[in-house]
Every structure is written in structure tokens, then in C-alpha cells.
Amino acid sequence: MSAPVAPFPQVDHQRAVFEDGLALDCGTVLARHAVAYRTYGTLNAARSNAVLICHALTGDQYVAETHPLTGKPGWWDSVVGPGKPLDTDRYFLICANVLGGCMGSTGPREEMTDAEGRGMGRPWGTDFPNITVRDMVRQQKMLVDRLGIRRLLAVVGGSLGGMQALQWAACYPDAVYAAVPIATAAQHSAQNIAFDEVGRAAIHADPDWRGGRYWEDGRVPAQGLSVARMVAHITYLSEEALQRKFGRKLRGAQTLTLLEDVFEVQSYLRHQGSTFVRRFDANSYLTITRATDYLDIAAEHGGDLANAYRGSGTRFFVASFSSDWLYPTSASRSIVRALNAAAANVSFVEIASDKGHDAFLLEEPDFHRALGGFLAGCADRLGV
Amino acid sequence: MPDTHHPVRYVAKNMRLDLRLIAEMVPHGQTVLDIGCGDGALLAHLSAEKGADARGIEIDMAQATQAVAAGLAVIQGDADHDLAFYPDGAFDYVILSRTLQAVERPREVLRQMLRIGRHAIVSFPNFGHWLLRWQLVSTGKMPVTETWHREWYETPNIHPCTIKDFFDLCALENYVIERWLAVDEQGLRAPWRRSPRLANLFGEQALFLLRRG
């Protein structure tokens, strides 16, 4: 990648701004902060039909509508909409860009503020404090309060979104009637951290990164961020899915020439990398991957995950996918066993799929049926 | 793991009779765990009719998914590996319906059931039934009946027992048998139900309500 890639264009996002401060796990207080969010459906009079959708690492609040930047359909279009498992005719759906993200919520790409919340005329960049998944959830709670919702019908999310769902249920059990952590884990494994580190190292190694101050001269570390995306993307797919999709197929040729051969899978990954840098900020990527590495809900509760959920009235639906090796079924089963140990109300299924981690975003009828049925059951019980 | 339900579940009408006998043993407003709950028919019944906080474990992915889709608290798992994670006394009743003979360690599963539950309800097909005895004696081969309908080399029912065997195990483990009954294949109680010896000869299914001694 030779030509410098310009930072992606500014888009006006729907935001809630908070002046009352957000105390982070690291000790820093964000005096003034904002959450960019979208809602779908209608909040009922009893304010009892709200479902919070939490997005994954590189997702955002545009869950069920055309993305303002990429022009692509919402990232969970298969699940969110009228008559779909997250039924916009029945539920009021909220999706917020995570703290540290780059789609309008307070994060490295937004204007830095001082201790009094005054703008400093430059982005946070690498001065943005280290945040945790719990910090993300604390900020979302402020949004939910602002919307006048005392208890969410459900918090639903896959991957990093699932971590948020778990953290919501641990932090605010009375505000979460049901939690749906999908294809996720309550802590990152050494392998998870290792893959994240490869991505971060790629960004750091890009000459355009400039110690994180790439924003000063309007460049982005596109090469590094692209490599980070390529590595991560491999972890989102299964070996079978890659093999089935690409095998050893070559781009524009039948046989190897040993000259300038490009395997289809190479070309696919390059495409993934190059489109990603047009919509995602490198410092956000560093911030959010670190937050996922820091997550350890058991450690926050005396070393036993069950302690986080003892006495909880929240109903849980945990789902995993058989070919997901990023957050394998064993990680979900650990969550389920901790929930059982806490005598929590839990449903769990491992969905048979060869699509890897990404299966949670794709067309998986069994998963959709279970998700829809679980939520409908919860809504029925609450009289929604 | 073997699939534990196909060899021991019949047509829906019979299944409901069997489950109805179990449901009759559960008072109103209890916490219940149904191990091997299938698609959750008993859970749904206990929730709706008995005001139970009913949860289930099912080994088969498709059935577990169906149960979850029906709004029931069911986890995909199995009796041998998942019971150990529940706390002591978590449930009023723990139910194991027609599955005991298919688990890896029946004695341990029973122990776990009575650790996590105040009461255990166990049903199993009786290997002491006269037809099985007759087939073994007359043919010299493993019996094949409506209940025991798979060949020995492919049956998931790896731990068959008789009603008498089960009485012995309860004595050995010091379990109190609060109620027991033997039924025929249609789930109907028979006149010989008061005699363990006759029940062991004529009962096709046995149903026990236990508690710790």
C-alpha cells in the first residue's frame, strides 16, 4: 500500500452527551463523554420492551440499517427487523457504539477533553485512557437511564458484545431481565491475547502510525491496520469455511505459473484489510482489543465466575457455534457451568455450524429460532 | 455420547402417560431439574400446570434447541458431566426419565441427583421383565423387545438393570424410597404393583421417588 490513506470522512451520528462524568476502572474520570446510538421499534408505555444490542470489536450502532459510511446493510440485518428474532414490531432495540469506538462515541478519534470537560482542539489519540468492558457497560447504563428505561428486557450480543452482556448481568442484575451472550467468553485466553497482540504489533510497525500521532498530518497507518484485520479475520472463520470458499483457487488462472500467482484467499484477505481501514480508526482498534484482553469477570469477583451471578434473577441464554475456535464451545460451557453453580436460570445450545466465529452474524436458522423463542418467552413472562 | 431418548421414548400418547405419572409426584411451586428433558414436554407441563421453576438438560442438540426456542430453560449437556457443577440442594426435585440405563456412571449420577436435589424421581425400563428373561433363556441371545429394540452392539443402553437391582442399589446407598411403582408399556399401573417380586417380573417400566437417607 503506497499511497497514503486519508482518515475516513466525518459523519453526523445520533448522540447522547453526558456532562456528569464517567469514572473508569483505570482511575481516570471522563468529565464529558458521548454515546452514539441508534434505536429501532417503539418503546412501549410501560418502558418494558427495550432490548440493548451490544456490537462486536469492529461493529457499530448501525445494526439494522444502511451504514452511513460503507453503504452496506446493517451488520445484524438477518436477526433484527419486523418478524425477525429481534423483532422491531415487538421490541424497542437500542444499539450503542462502544466507548473507545470510532463511530461517534467518546474514543481516541474524538476530541480530547480536559479534567473540566473542555475540548482541547485535538483528538485523544493514544492519550485516550485504557478502558475495560465494564467501562463500556457503565457508559451504556447511563444511556439506558437517559432513555428512561429502568430494566432492559434483554441485553444481547456476540463476541465482544457477548462480553458486554455478561458484564451487564454482573454489574446491573436488576436492570437486566435476560442476558444473551453469544459466541463469547468471560475472559480472553492466552491465544486470544496472542492474536490481538499480532494485530497491535502490525499497527505499531507501520511507519505511518508515528507513535499514535498519525492524525497530526492526516494519515492513517493503513498497512498495519489492514494486516491486523487480515489476521483477525482468519480467526473469525473456520478452516472448513475457508477451504470450502477458496480452497487453493487462483485469481484469474487455472494453474500456478510461479510468477505472479494470487490465491483467491490472499485476494479476499487483502480486500478485507483495505476496506477495513476506510471505516476504522487504528487507535480505537488498539483501545478496544486491549479492553477485551483485560476482561476477566471471574477475577473481578474473587476468582470465581459464579460469584458474579449468585442470587441473580436474570435469565441467561448462552449460545456457541461448533466450529468457532476463537471463542470455542468450551468457553461458553464454562460460563454455563458457573451460571449453574450460581443457581441462575440458564439456557444453552451449541449450534452445529461450519462457519466459525462469524456464524453468529450469518444465516443460522437453528440459532435464530432459539434466540427468537428465548426472547419471546421472556417477553411473554413480562407481559410485553 | 449415545443418543439417550430414541430407544426409550415411544409415541407421544405413551410418553405423556409416563410423564404424567412423574408430574403427579411433583407438588405445586417447586424447583425442578429434568435431566434428559428431550424437547421439554414435561418442563412445559410442570411450568404451566404446577407453577414450577423448571429447568432441563438435554444431550441432543436439535431437541435442546427446540426446547430453548419454546422458551424453556434448557441447557445442552449430559447427566454424566454437567450435574457436578450445580450447588447442593439447588432443586426440590431432580428427574431422570428413562435415561439411567444409558448414562456412563448410574450410581454417580444418582448421587449427584440427590446432592443437588431434595428428591429424585427416576424411571427406567425394567430388564427383569418376564419376556426378556424368557427370550434370553429360550434363544440364548440378548433380548430384543419393543423397549429394548436395538442390537447389543449399537444400543446406547449400556447399564440395564432390574427393579430388584434398583432396590438393592437404593439400600446400598441408603436412599429412602418414598414411592415406587411399576407400569406396563402404556404407562398404566398394574395390580401387581405392591409386590416388588411380581413387579420385577411383569413391570415394563419402573418409577421411583427417592430422598437421601
PDB file of N, CA, C and O in Angstrom, chain B residues 133-174:
ATOM      1  N   ARG B 133     -36.483 -62.189  30.188  1.00  0.00           N
ATOM      2  CA  ARG B 133     -35.940 -63.406  30.795  1.00  0.00           C
ATOM      3  C   ARG B 133     -36.189 -64.604  29.867  1.00  0.00           C
ATOM      4  O   ARG B 133     -35.303 -65.413  29.621  1.00  0.00           O
ATOM      5  N   TRP B 134     -37.413 -64.680  29.353  1.00  0.00           N
ATOM      6  CA  TRP B 134     -37.794 -65.806  28.502  1.00  0.00           C
ATOM      7  C   TRP B 134     -36.955 -65.835  27.226  1.00  0.00           C
ATOM      8  O   TRP B 134     -36.445 -66.881  26.821  1.00  0.00           O
ATOM      9  N   GLN B 135     -36.790 -64.663  26.620  1.00  0.00           N
ATOM     10  CA  GLN B 135     -36.014 -64.604  25.377  1.00  0.00           C
ATOM     11  C   GLN B 135     -34.578 -65.055  25.593  1.00  0.00           C
ATOM     12  O   GLN B 135     -34.012 -65.780  24.786  1.00  0.00           O
ATOM     13  N   LEU B 136     -33.990 -64.604  26.715  1.00  0.00           N
ATOM     14  CA  LEU B 136     -32.598 -64.973  26.981  1.00  0.00           C
ATOM     15  C   LEU B 136     -32.472 -66.473  27.207  1.00  0.00           C
ATOM     16  O   LEU B 136     -31.580 -67.143  26.670  1.00  0.00           O
ATOM     17  N   VAL B 137     -33.425 -67.022  27.973  1.00  0.00           N
ATOM     18  CA  VAL B 137     -33.388 -68.456  28.272  1.00  0.00           C
ATOM     19  C   VAL B 137     -33.661 -69.277  27.013  1.00  0.00           C
ATOM     20  O   VAL B 137     -32.951 -70.228  26.703  1.00  0.00           O
ATOM     21  N   SER B 138     -34.682 -68.866  26.252  1.00  0.00           N
ATOM     22  CA  SER B 138     -35.125 -69.709  25.131  1.00  0.00           C
ATOM     23  C   SER B 138     -34.238 -69.579  23.909  1.00  0.00           C
ATOM     24  O   SER B 138     -33.999 -70.562  23.207  1.00  0.00           O
ATOM     25  N   THR B 139     -33.717 -68.377  23.649  1.00  0.00           N
ATOM     26  CA  THR B 139     -32.909 -68.192  22.433  1.00  0.00           C
ATOM     27  C   THR B 139     -31.421 -68.174  22.728  1.00  0.00           C
ATOM     28  O   THR B 139     -30.607 -68.362  21.833  1.00  0.00           O
ATOM     29  N   GLY B 140     -31.055 -67.881  23.986  1.00  0.00           N
ATOM     30  CA  GLY B 140     -29.629 -67.779  24.316  1.00  0.00           C
ATOM     31  C   GLY B 140     -28.992 -66.520  23.745  1.00  0.00           C
ATOM     32  O   GLY B 140     -27.770 -66.411  23.680  1.00  0.00           O
ATOM     33  N   LYS B 141     -29.843 -65.578  23.322  1.00  0.00           N
ATOM     34  CA  LYS B 141     -29.338 -64.328  22.749  1.00  0.00           C
ATOM     35  C   LYS B 141     -29.876 -63.129  23.527  1.00  0.00           C
ATOM     36  O   LYS B 141     -30.858 -63.249  24.248  1.00  0.00           O
ATOM     37  N   MET B 142     -29.226 -61.979  23.348  1.00  0.00           N
ATOM     38  CA  MET B 142     -29.718 -60.779  24.011  1.00  0.00           C
ATOM     39  C   MET B 142     -31.149 -60.506  23.565  1.00  0.00           C
ATOM     40  O   MET B 142     -31.451 -60.551  22.366  1.00  0.00           O
ATOM     41  N   PRO B 143     -32.015 -60.215  24.513  1.00  0.00           N
ATOM     42  CA  PRO B 143     -33.418 -59.989  24.173  1.00  0.00           C
ATOM     43  C   PRO B 143     -33.602 -58.746  23.297  1.00  0.00           C
ATOM     44  O   PRO B 143     -32.865 -57.772  23.445  1.00  0.00           O
ATOM     45  N   VAL B 144     -34.574 -58.838  22.405  1.00  0.00           N
ATOM     46  CA  VAL B 144     -34.959 -57.662  21.618  1.00  0.00           C
ATOM     47  C   VAL B 144     -36.475 -57.522  21.738  1.00  0.00           C
ATOM     48  O   VAL B 144     -37.214 -58.404  21.319  1.00  0.00           O
ATOM     49  N   THR B 145     -36.916 -56.422  22.371  1.00  0.00           N
ATOM     50  CA  THR B 145     -38.353 -56.192  22.562  1.00  0.00           C
ATOM     51  C   THR B 145     -38.682 -54.780  22.095  1.00  0.00           C
ATOM     52  O   THR B 145     -37.809 -54.060  21.607  1.00  0.00           O
ATOM     53  N   GLU B 146     -39.934 -54.413  22.330  1.00  0.00           N
ATOM     54  CA  GLU B 146     -40.344 -53.059  21.954  1.00  0.00           C
ATOM     55  C   GLU B 146     -39.505 -52.031  22.710  1.00  0.00           C
ATOM     56  O   GLU B 146     -39.095 -51.009  22.182  1.00  0.00           O
ATOM     57  N   THR B 147     -39.241 -52.330  23.978  1.00  0.00           N
ATOM     58  CA  THR B 147     -38.465 -51.408  24.806  1.00  0.00           C
ATOM     59  C   THR B 147     -36.974 -51.509  24.503  1.00  0.00           C
ATOM     60  O   THR B 147     -36.288 -50.500  24.346  1.00  0.00           O
ATOM     61  N   TRP B 148     -36.481 -52.748  24.462  1.00  0.00           N
ATOM     62  CA  TRP B 148     -35.045 -52.983  24.235  1.00  0.00           C
ATOM     63  C   TRP B 148     -34.893 -53.366  22.769  1.00  0.00           C
ATOM     64  O   TRP B 148     -34.663 -54.516  22.459  1.00  0.00           O
ATOM     65  N   HIS B 149     -35.032 -52.385  21.888  1.00  0.00           N
ATOM     66  CA  HIS B 149     -35.217 -52.732  20.485  1.00  0.00           C
ATOM     67  C   HIS B 149     -33.957 -52.566  19.632  1.00  0.00           C
ATOM     68  O   HIS B 149     -34.029 -52.645  18.414  1.00  0.00           O
ATOM     69  N   ARG B 150     -32.832 -52.323  20.264  1.00  0.00           N
ATOM     70  CA  ARG B 150     -31.610 -52.215  19.465  1.00  0.00           C
ATOM     71  C   ARG B 150     -30.697 -53.394  19.759  1.00  0.00           C
ATOM     72  O   ARG B 150     -30.660 -53.913  20.872  1.00  0.00           O
ATOM     73  N   GLU B 151     -29.935 -53.760  18.751  1.00  0.00           N
ATOM     74  CA  GLU B 151     -28.985 -54.854  18.936  1.00  0.00           C
ATOM     75  C   GLU B 151     -27.955 -54.455  19.992  1.00  0.00           C
ATOM     76  O   GLU B 151     -27.651 -53.266  20.166  1.00  0.00           O
ATOM     77  N   TRP B 152     -27.406 -55.481  20.647  1.00  0.00           N
ATOM     78  CA  TRP B 152     -26.491 -55.221  21.764  1.00  0.00           C
ATOM     79  C   TRP B 152     -25.305 -54.347  21.350  1.00  0.00           C
ATOM     80  O   TRP B 152     -24.783 -53.577  22.135  1.00  0.00           O
ATOM     81  N   TYR B 153     -24.899 -54.462  20.066  1.00  0.00           N
ATOM     82  CA  TYR B 153     -23.696 -53.750  19.641  1.00  0.00           C
ATOM     83  C   TYR B 153     -23.978 -52.292  19.277  1.00  0.00           C
ATOM     84  O   TYR B 153     -23.065 -51.536  19.008  1.00  0.00           O
ATOM     85  N   GLU B 154     -25.236 -51.900  19.247  1.00  0.00           N
ATOM     86  CA  GLU B 154     -25.492 -50.491  18.951  1.00  0.00           C
ATOM     87  C   GLU B 154     -26.437 -49.803  19.939  1.00  0.00           C
ATOM     88  O   GLU B 154     -26.794 -48.650  19.754  1.00  0.00           O
ATOM     89  N   THR B 155     -26.783 -50.511  20.987  1.00  0.00           N
ATOM     90  CA  THR B 155     -27.687 -49.863  21.936  1.00  0.00           C
ATOM     91  C   THR B 155     -26.939 -48.835  22.784  1.00  0.00           C
ATOM     92  O   THR B 155     -25.807 -49.061  23.190  1.00  0.00           O
ATOM     93  N   PRO B 156     -27.575 -47.688  23.040  1.00  0.00           N
ATOM     94  CA  PRO B 156     -26.970 -46.741  23.990  1.00  0.00           C
ATOM     95  C   PRO B 156     -27.238 -47.146  25.440  1.00  0.00           C
ATOM     96  O   PRO B 156     -26.693 -46.544  26.348  1.00  0.00           O
ATOM     97  N   ASN B 157     -28.085 -48.185  25.607  1.00  0.00           N
ATOM     98  CA  ASN B 157     -28.473 -48.590  26.961  1.00  0.00           C
ATOM     99  C   ASN B 157     -27.424 -49.530  27.543  1.00  0.00           C
ATOM    100  O   ASN B 157     -27.564 -50.745  27.536  1.00  0.00           O
ATOM    101  N   ILE B 158     -26.370 -48.920  28.067  1.00  0.00           N
ATOM    102  CA  ILE B 158     -25.194 -49.693  28.465  1.00  0.00           C
ATOM    103  C   ILE B 158     -25.277 -50.198  29.891  1.00  0.00           C
ATOM    104  O   ILE B 158     -24.487 -51.039  30.298  1.00  0.00           O
ATOM    105  N   HIS B 159     -26.249 -49.705  30.674  1.00  0.00           N
ATOM    106  CA  HIS B 159     -26.375 -50.146  32.058  1.00  0.00           C
ATOM    107  C   HIS B 159     -27.803 -50.549  32.379  1.00  0.00           C
ATOM    108  O   HIS B 159     -28.468 -49.918  33.204  1.00  0.00           O
ATOM    109  N   PRO B 160     -28.299 -51.626  31.734  1.00  0.00           N
ATOM    110  CA  PRO B 160     -29.646 -52.071  32.078  1.00  0.00           C
ATOM    111  C   PRO B 160     -29.686 -52.615  33.504  1.00  0.00           C
ATOM    112  O   PRO B 160     -28.687 -53.157  33.983  1.00  0.00           O
ATOM    113  N   CYS B 161     -30.815 -52.441  34.160  1.00  0.00           N
ATOM    114  CA  CYS B 161     -30.949 -53.055  35.495  1.00  0.00           C
ATOM    115  C   CYS B 161     -32.391 -53.503  35.683  1.00  0.00           C
ATOM    116  O   CYS B 161     -33.286 -53.120  34.932  1.00  0.00           O
ATOM    117  N   THR B 162     -32.596 -54.325  36.711  1.00  0.00           N
ATOM    118  CA  THR B 162     -33.949 -54.779  37.040  1.00  0.00           C
ATOM    119  C   THR B 162     -34.462 -53.952  38.211  1.00  0.00           C
ATOM    120  O   THR B 162     -33.693 -53.241  38.878  1.00  0.00           O
ATOM    121  N   ILE B 163     -35.756 -54.096  38.471  1.00  0.00           N
ATOM    122  CA  ILE B 163     -36.344 -53.386  39.609  1.00  0.00           C
ATOM    123  C   ILE B 163     -35.676 -53.845  40.903  1.00  0.00           C
ATOM    124  O   ILE B 163     -35.373 -53.047  41.788  1.00  0.00           O
ATOM    125  N   LYS B 164     -35.384 -55.134  40.981  1.00  0.00           N
ATOM    126  CA  LYS B 164     -34.732 -55.686  42.174  1.00  0.00           C
ATOM    127  C   LYS B 164     -33.328 -55.088  42.331  1.00  0.00           C
ATOM    128  O   LYS B 164     -32.921 -54.712  43.429  1.00  0.00           O
ATOM    129  N   ASP B 165     -32.608 -54.988  41.214  1.00  0.00           N
ATOM    130  CA  ASP B 165     -31.273 -54.358  41.264  1.00  0.00           C
ATOM    131  C   ASP B 165     -31.362 -52.949  41.813  1.00  0.00           C
ATOM    132  O   ASP B 165     -30.517 -52.506  42.589  1.00  0.00           O
ATOM    133  N   PHE B 166     -32.396 -52.245  41.392  1.00  0.00           N
ATOM    134  CA  PHE B 166     -32.506 -50.847  41.793  1.00  0.00           C
ATOM    135  C   PHE B 166     -32.834 -50.723  43.285  1.00  0.00           C
ATOM    136  O   PHE B 166     -32.294 -49.874  43.982  1.00  0.00           O
ATOM    137  N   PHE B 167     -33.704 -51.621  43.771  1.00  0.00           N
ATOM    138  CA  PHE B 167     -33.962 -51.658  45.219  1.00  0.00           C
ATOM    139  C   PHE B 167     -32.650 -51.876  45.976  1.00  0.00           C
ATOM    140  O   PHE B 167     -32.373 -51.231  46.985  1.00  0.00           O
ATOM    141  N   ASP B 168     -31.827 -52.805  45.459  1.00  0.00           N
ATOM    142  CA  ASP B 168     -30.555 -53.118  46.122  1.00  0.00           C
ATOM    143  C   ASP B 168     -29.631 -51.900  46.154  1.00  0.00           C
ATOM    144  O   ASP B 168     -28.975 -51.628  47.158  1.00  0.00           O
ATOM    145  N   LEU B 169     -29.564 -51.186  45.030  1.00  0.00           N
ATOM    146  CA  LEU B 169     -28.679 -50.007  44.970  1.00  0.00           C
ATOM    147  C   LEU B 169     -29.151 -48.941  45.963  1.00  0.00           C
ATOM    148  O   LEU B 169     -28.342 -48.314  46.652  1.00  0.00           O
ATOM    149  N   CYS B 170     -30.476 -48.762  46.044  1.00  0.00           N
ATOM    150  CA  CYS B 170     -31.008 -47.777  46.987  1.00  0.00           C
ATOM    151  C   CYS B 170     -30.642 -48.149  48.423  1.00  0.00           C
ATOM    152  O   CYS B 170     -30.298 -47.276  49.237  1.00  0.00           O
ATOM    153  N   ALA B 171     -30.688 -49.449  48.731  1.00  0.00           N
ATOM    154  CA  ALA B 171     -30.323 -49.913  50.077  1.00  0.00           C
ATOM    155  C   ALA B 171     -28.832 -49.661  50.320  1.00  0.00           C
ATOM    156  O   ALA B 171     -28.435 -49.159  51.371  1.00  0.00           O
ATOM    157  N   LEU B 172     -28.036 -49.977  49.303  1.00  0.00           N
ATOM    158  CA  LEU B 172     -26.588 -49.814  49.414  1.00  0.00           C
ATOM    159  C   LEU B 172     -26.221 -48.347  49.653  1.00  0.00           C
ATOM    160  O   LEU B 172     -25.329 -48.036  50.439  1.00  0.00           O
ATOM    161  N   GLU B 173     -26.939 -47.444  48.978  1.00  0.00           N
ATOM    162  CA  GLU B 173     -26.634 -46.018  49.073  1.00  0.00           C
ATOM    163  C   GLU B 173     -27.442 -45.336  50.179  1.00  0.00           C
ATOM    164  O   GLU B 173     -27.347 -44.137  50.360  1.00  0.00           O
ATOM    165  N   ASN B 174     -28.267 -46.151  50.879  1.00  0.00           N
ATOM    166  CA  ASN B 174     -29.048 -45.610  51.983  1.00  0.00           C
ATOM    167  C   ASN B 174     -30.049 -44.533  51.527  1.00  0.00           C
ATOM    168  O   ASN B 174     -30.251 -43.544  52.209  1.00  0.00           O
TER     169      ASN B 174
END
